[in-house]
C-alpha cells in the first residue's frame, strides 16, 4: 500500500509521530459526533494512523483504517493499559490496513466515521467520501477535521507539505461542504479557523 497517497511518508515517521503531535481535539470531535441521530457505538477512523484521534473519541468500538502498516502497528498496541498516554480511555482499538477510497467494510456498518488531519493526504477524495457514505448508517455522521488552505497558516502548510514532496490536496471549508453535500450528506461547518470541522449527516 506504499503507492497510496502520502502513506510512505508516514511509514518512516510512525515511531516519532505520537511524540511530536499534540493530542487530538476531544471537544471538537464530541461536538461533531453529537450531530448524529441515535447513539454512536461503532466509529471508523479513516487515515487514523496511530489512533491519536480514536483515543479522543468516546465510543465502544473504534477501528483505525490506514494504508501505513507502521502507523497501524502503533494503533494496535494502544489500549488503556498499553503505551498510550495516561489519559487514554479504556478499550482496545481495532486496526485494518486499507485504502479509505476502497473500504473493506459492509454497507451501513458503522455509526460514524472520522477523518482527522488525513483527508488532504488521500489521493481519491471523492471516492473516500462516497465510501464513507456507503458504510455509515442512515442518521450517522462523517466528521472531517482539516486545515484551511485559505487561512494564512494553511497557506504556509500547503507550501511546506509540497516542498517535502507530499501530494496533499487541501479543501476550503466551503468546498469540502459542497463535496459532502453532492455525495448525499446534510452538512454543517462547525468551526472555520486554520483547523476546521465539517460534519455530514447521512440522509
Ligand atoms: C497526518 S496522519 C493523521 C493520522 C491520524 N488521523 C491523526 O489525527 O493523528 C495521515 C494518515 O493518513 C494515512 N493515509 C494517507 N492516505 C490514505 C488512504 N488513501 N487511505 C487510508 N489512509 C491514508 C497516512 O498513512 C497517515 O497515517
CSV table of C-alpha atoms and ligand atoms in Angstrom, one decimal:
chain,number,residue,atom,x,y,z
A,1,UNK,CA,0.0,0.0,0.0
A,2,UNK,CA,3.0,2.3,-0.2
A,3,UNK,CA,1.8,3.8,-3.5
A,4,UNK,CA,-1.5,5.0,-1.9
A,5,UNK,CA,-1.4,8.8,-1.2
A,6,UNK,CA,1.3,10.0,1.2
A,7,UNK,CA,1.3,6.7,3.2
A,8,UNK,CA,5.1,6.1,2.6
A,9,UNK,CA,5.9,9.3,4.5
A,10,UNK,CA,4.1,8.0,7.5
A,11,UNK,CA,5.8,4.6,7.3
A,12,UNK,CA,9.0,6.5,8.1
A,13,UNK,CA,7.5,8.9,10.6
A,14,UNK,CA,5.4,6.3,12.6
A,15,UNK,CA,7.8,5.8,15.5
A,16,UNK,CA,8.1,9.6,16.2
A,17,UNK,CA,4.5,10.5,15.3
A,18,UNK,CA,2.9,10.5,18.8
A,19,UNK,CA,5.8,12.2,20.4
A,20,UNK,CA,5.7,15.3,18.2
A,21,UNK,CA,1.9,15.6,17.7
A,22,UNK,CA,-0.4,17.3,20.2
A,23,UNK,CA,-3.4,15.4,21.4
A,24,UNK,CA,-6.5,15.5,19.1
A,25,UNK,CA,-9.2,18.0,20.0
A,26,UNK,CA,-11.6,15.9,22.0
A,27,UNK,CA,-14.2,18.6,22.3
A,28,UNK,CA,-14.5,19.4,18.6
A,29,UNK,CA,-14.8,15.7,17.8
A,30,UNK,CA,-17.5,15.2,20.5
A,31,UNK,CA,-19.5,18.2,19.3
A,32,UNK,CA,-19.4,16.9,15.7
A,33,UNK,CA,-20.3,13.3,16.7
A,34,UNK,CA,-23.3,14.7,18.7
A,35,UNK,CA,-24.9,15.8,15.4
A,36,UNK,CA,-25.7,12.1,14.7
A,37,UNK,CA,-29.2,10.8,15.2
A,38,UNK,CA,-29.0,8.0,17.8
A,39,UNK,CA,-26.1,6.5,19.7
A,40,UNK,CA,-22.5,6.4,18.5
A,41,UNK,CA,-21.1,2.9,19.3
A,42,UNK,CA,-19.1,2.0,16.2
A,43,UNK,CA,-16.6,4.5,14.8
A,44,UNK,CA,-14.2,4.2,11.9
A,45,UNK,CA,-11.1,6.4,11.9
A,46,UNK,CA,-10.1,6.7,8.3
A,47,UNK,CA,-6.5,7.6,7.8
A,48,UNK,CA,-6.4,7.1,11.5
A,49,UNK,CA,-2.7,6.3,11.7
A,50,UNK,CA,-1.5,5.6,15.3
A,51,UNK,CA,-5.1,6.1,16.7
A,52,UNK,CA,-4.4,9.6,18.0
A,53,UNK,CA,-7.9,10.7,17.2
A,54,UNK,CA,-9.6,7.4,18.0
A,55,UNK,CA,-8.5,7.6,21.6
A,56,UNK,CA,-10.1,11.1,21.8
A,57,UNK,CA,-13.5,9.7,20.9
A,58,UNK,CA,-15.9,8.2,23.4
A,59,UNK,CA,-17.3,5.1,21.6
A,60,UNK,CA,-17.4,1.4,22.3
A,61,UNK,CA,-15.8,0.1,19.1
A,62,UNK,CA,-13.2,2.2,17.4
A,63,UNK,CA,-11.4,0.9,14.3
A,64,UNK,CA,-8.5,2.6,12.6
A,65,UNK,CA,-8.2,2.2,8.8
A,66,UNK,CA,-4.8,3.3,7.3
A,67,UNK,CA,-2.5,2.4,4.4
A,68,UNK,CA,0.6,2.6,6.6
A,69,UNK,CA,1.5,-0.6,8.4
A,70,UNK,CA,3.9,1.0,10.8
A,71,UNK,CA,1.3,3.6,11.9
A,72,UNK,CA,-1.2,0.8,12.4
A,73,UNK,CA,1.3,-1.2,14.5
A,74,UNK,CA,1.3,1.6,17.0
A,75,UNK,CA,-2.6,1.8,16.9
A,76,UNK,CA,-2.9,-1.9,17.6
A,77,UNK,CA,-0.8,-1.7,20.8
A,78,UNK,CA,-2.8,1.3,22.1
A,79,UNK,CA,-5.1,0.4,25.0
A,80,UNK,CA,-5.8,1.9,28.4
A,81,UNK,CA,-3.1,-0.3,29.9
A,82,UNK,CA,-0.7,-0.1,26.9
A,83,UNK,CA,1.8,2.5,25.9
A,84,UNK,CA,-0.6,5.3,25.1
A,85,UNK,CA,-0.9,8.5,27.1
A,86,UNK,CA,-2.2,8.2,30.8
A,87,UNK,CA,-5.4,9.9,29.7
A,88,UNK,CA,-6.4,7.3,27.1
A,89,UNK,CA,-9.9,5.9,27.7
A,90,UNK,CA,-10.2,2.1,28.2
A,91,UNK,CA,-10.7,-0.4,25.4
A,92,UNK,CA,-8.5,-1.7,22.6
A,93,UNK,CA,-8.6,-0.1,19.1
A,94,UNK,CA,-9.2,-2.2,16.0
A,95,UNK,CA,-6.8,-1.7,13.2
A,96,UNK,CA,-7.3,-2.6,9.5
A,97,UNK,CA,-4.8,-1.9,6.7
A,98,UNK,CA,-6.7,-0.4,3.8
A,99,UNK,CA,-7.3,2.5,1.4
A,100,UNK,CA,-10.1,4.8,2.6
A,101,UNK,CA,-11.2,5.0,-1.0
A,102,UNK,CA,-11.9,1.3,-1.1
A,103,UNK,CA,-13.1,0.2,2.3
A,104,UNK,CA,-13.2,-3.5,3.2
A,105,UNK,CA,-16.4,-2.9,5.2
A,106,UNK,CA,-20.1,-3.6,4.6
A,107,UNK,CA,-22.9,-1.1,3.9
A,108,UNK,CA,-24.4,0.8,6.9
A,109,UNK,CA,-21.9,-1.0,9.2
A,110,UNK,CA,-20.9,2.0,11.4
A,111,UNK,CA,-22.5,4.9,13.3
A,112,UNK,CA,-19.8,7.4,12.3
A,113,UNK,CA,-16.5,7.9,10.5
A,114,UNK,CA,-13.9,10.4,11.4
A,115,UNK,CA,-11.0,11.7,9.2
A,116,UNK,CA,-8.6,13.9,11.2
A,117,UNK,CA,-5.6,15.6,9.6
A,118,UNK,CA,-5.7,12.9,6.9
A,119,UNK,CA,-8.2,13.9,4.1
A,120,UNK,CA,-5.6,16.1,2.3
A,121,UNK,CA,-3.2,13.1,2.1
A,122,UNK,CA,-5.7,10.9,0.3
A,123,UNK,CA,-5.5,10.7,-3.5
A,124,UNK,CA,-9.1,9.8,-4.4
A,125,UNK,CA,-11.0,12.2,-2.2
A,126,UNK,CA,-14.4,11.9,-3.9
A,127,UNK,CA,-14.2,8.1,-3.6
A,128,UNK,CA,-13.3,8.4,0.1
A,129,UNK,CA,-16.5,10.5,0.8
A,130,UNK,CA,-18.6,8.1,-1.3
A,131,UNK,CA,-17.2,5.1,0.6
A,132,UNK,CA,-17.9,6.9,3.9
A,133,UNK,CA,-21.5,7.5,2.7
A,134,UNK,CA,-21.9,3.8,1.9
A,135,UNK,CA,-20.6,2.4,5.3
A,136,UNK,CA,-22.2,4.9,7.6
A,137,UNK,CA,-25.8,4.0,8.6
A,138,UNK,CA,-28.6,6.5,8.0
A,139,UNK,CA,-28.5,9.2,10.6
A,140,UNK,CA,-24.8,8.5,11.3
A,141,UNK,CA,-22.1,11.1,10.7
A,142,UNK,CA,-18.9,11.7,8.8
A,143,UNK,CA,-16.6,14.1,10.7
A,144,UNK,CA,-13.7,15.7,8.8
A,145,UNK,CA,-11.1,17.8,10.7
A,146,UNK,CA,-8.9,19.6,8.2
A,147,UNK,CA,-6.7,22.6,7.6
A,148,UNK,CA,-8.0,25.6,5.6
A,149,UNK,CA,-5.7,26.5,2.7
A,150,UNK,CA,-7.2,30.0,2.5
A,151,UNK,CA,-6.1,30.8,6.1
A,152,UNK,CA,-2.5,32.3,6.3
A,153,UNK,CA,-1.3,29.3,8.3
A,154,UNK,CA,-2.9,26.9,5.9
A,155,UNK,CA,-1.2,28.7,3.0
A,156,UNK,CA,2.1,28.0,4.7
A,157,UNK,CA,1.2,24.4,5.5
A,158,UNK,CA,0.3,23.7,1.8
A,159,UNK,CA,3.7,25.0,0.7
A,160,UNK,CA,5.6,23.2,3.4
A,161,UNK,CA,4.0,19.8,2.6
A,162,UNK,CA,4.6,20.2,-1.1
A,163,UNK,CA,8.2,21.3,-0.5
A,164,UNK,CA,8.9,17.9,1.2
A,165,UNK,CA,7.2,16.1,-1.7
A,166,UNK,CA,3.8,15.3,-0.3
A,167,UNK,CA,1.0,15.4,-2.8
A,168,UNK,CA,-1.5,16.9,-0.4
A,169,UNK,CA,-4.8,18.4,-1.8
A,170,UNK,CA,-6.4,20.8,0.6
A,171,UNK,CA,-10.1,21.9,0.6
A,172,UNK,CA,-11.6,25.1,1.9
A,173,UNK,CA,-14.5,24.5,4.4
A,174,UNK,CA,-17.0,25.6,1.7
A,175,UNK,CA,-15.5,23.3,-1.0
A,176,UNK,CA,-15.5,20.3,1.4
A,177,UNK,CA,-19.1,21.1,2.4
A,178,UNK,CA,-20.0,21.0,-1.3
A,179,UNK,CA,-18.3,17.7,-1.8
A,180,UNK,CA,-20.2,16.1,1.1
A,181,UNK,CA,-23.5,17.6,0.0
A,182,UNK,CA,-23.1,16.3,-3.5
A,183,UNK,CA,-22.4,12.8,-2.1
A,184,UNK,CA,-25.7,12.8,-0.1
A,185,UNK,CA,-24.8,14.2,3.3
A,186,UNK,CA,-26.6,17.0,5.1
A,187,UNK,CA,-23.7,19.3,6.1
A,188,UNK,CA,-22.6,21.7,8.8
A,189,UNK,CA,-19.3,23.6,9.2
A,190,UNK,CA,-18.7,23.7,12.9
A,191,UNK,CA,-15.6,25.8,13.2
A,192,UNK,CA,-13.7,27.5,10.4
A,193,UNK,CA,-10.3,28.8,11.5
A,194,UNK,CA,-6.9,27.4,10.5
A,195,UNK,CA,-8.3,24.0,11.6
A,196,UNK,CA,-12.0,23.4,10.8
A,197,UNK,CA,-14.6,20.7,11.2
A,198,UNK,CA,-17.1,19.7,8.6
A,199,UNK,CA,-19.8,17.2,9.7
A,200,UNK,CA,-22.1,15.4,7.3
A,201,UNK,CA,-25.2,13.5,8.4
A,202,UNK,CA,-26.1,10.6,6.2
A,203,UNK,CA,-29.6,11.1,4.9
B,1,LIG,C1,-1.2,13.1,9.4
B,1,LIG,S1,-1.6,11.4,9.6
B,1,LIG,C2,-3.1,11.6,10.6
B,1,LIG,C3,-3.3,10.4,11.4
B,1,LIG,C4,-4.4,10.5,12.4
B,1,LIG,N1,-5.7,10.7,11.7
B,1,LIG,C5,-4.2,11.6,13.4
B,1,LIG,O1,-5.0,12.5,13.5
B,1,LIG,O2,-3.2,11.5,14.1
B,1,LIG,C6,-2.3,11.0,8.0
B,1,LIG,C7,-2.6,9.5,7.8
B,1,LIG,O3,-3.3,9.3,6.6
B,1,LIG,C8,-2.9,8.0,6.1
B,1,LIG,N2,-3.4,7.9,4.7
B,1,LIG,C9,-3.0,8.5,3.6
B,1,LIG,N3,-3.6,8.2,2.5
B,1,LIG,C10,-4.5,7.2,2.9
B,1,LIG,C11,-5.5,6.5,2.3
B,1,LIG,N4,-5.8,6.6,0.9
B,1,LIG,N5,-6.3,5.6,3.0
B,1,LIG,C12,-6.1,5.4,4.3
B,1,LIG,N6,-5.1,6.1,5.0
B,1,LIG,C13,-4.4,7.0,4.3
B,1,LIG,C14,-1.4,8.0,6.3
B,1,LIG,O4,-0.8,6.7,6.2
B,1,LIG,C15,-1.3,8.6,7.7
B,1,LIG,O5,-1.3,7.6,8.7
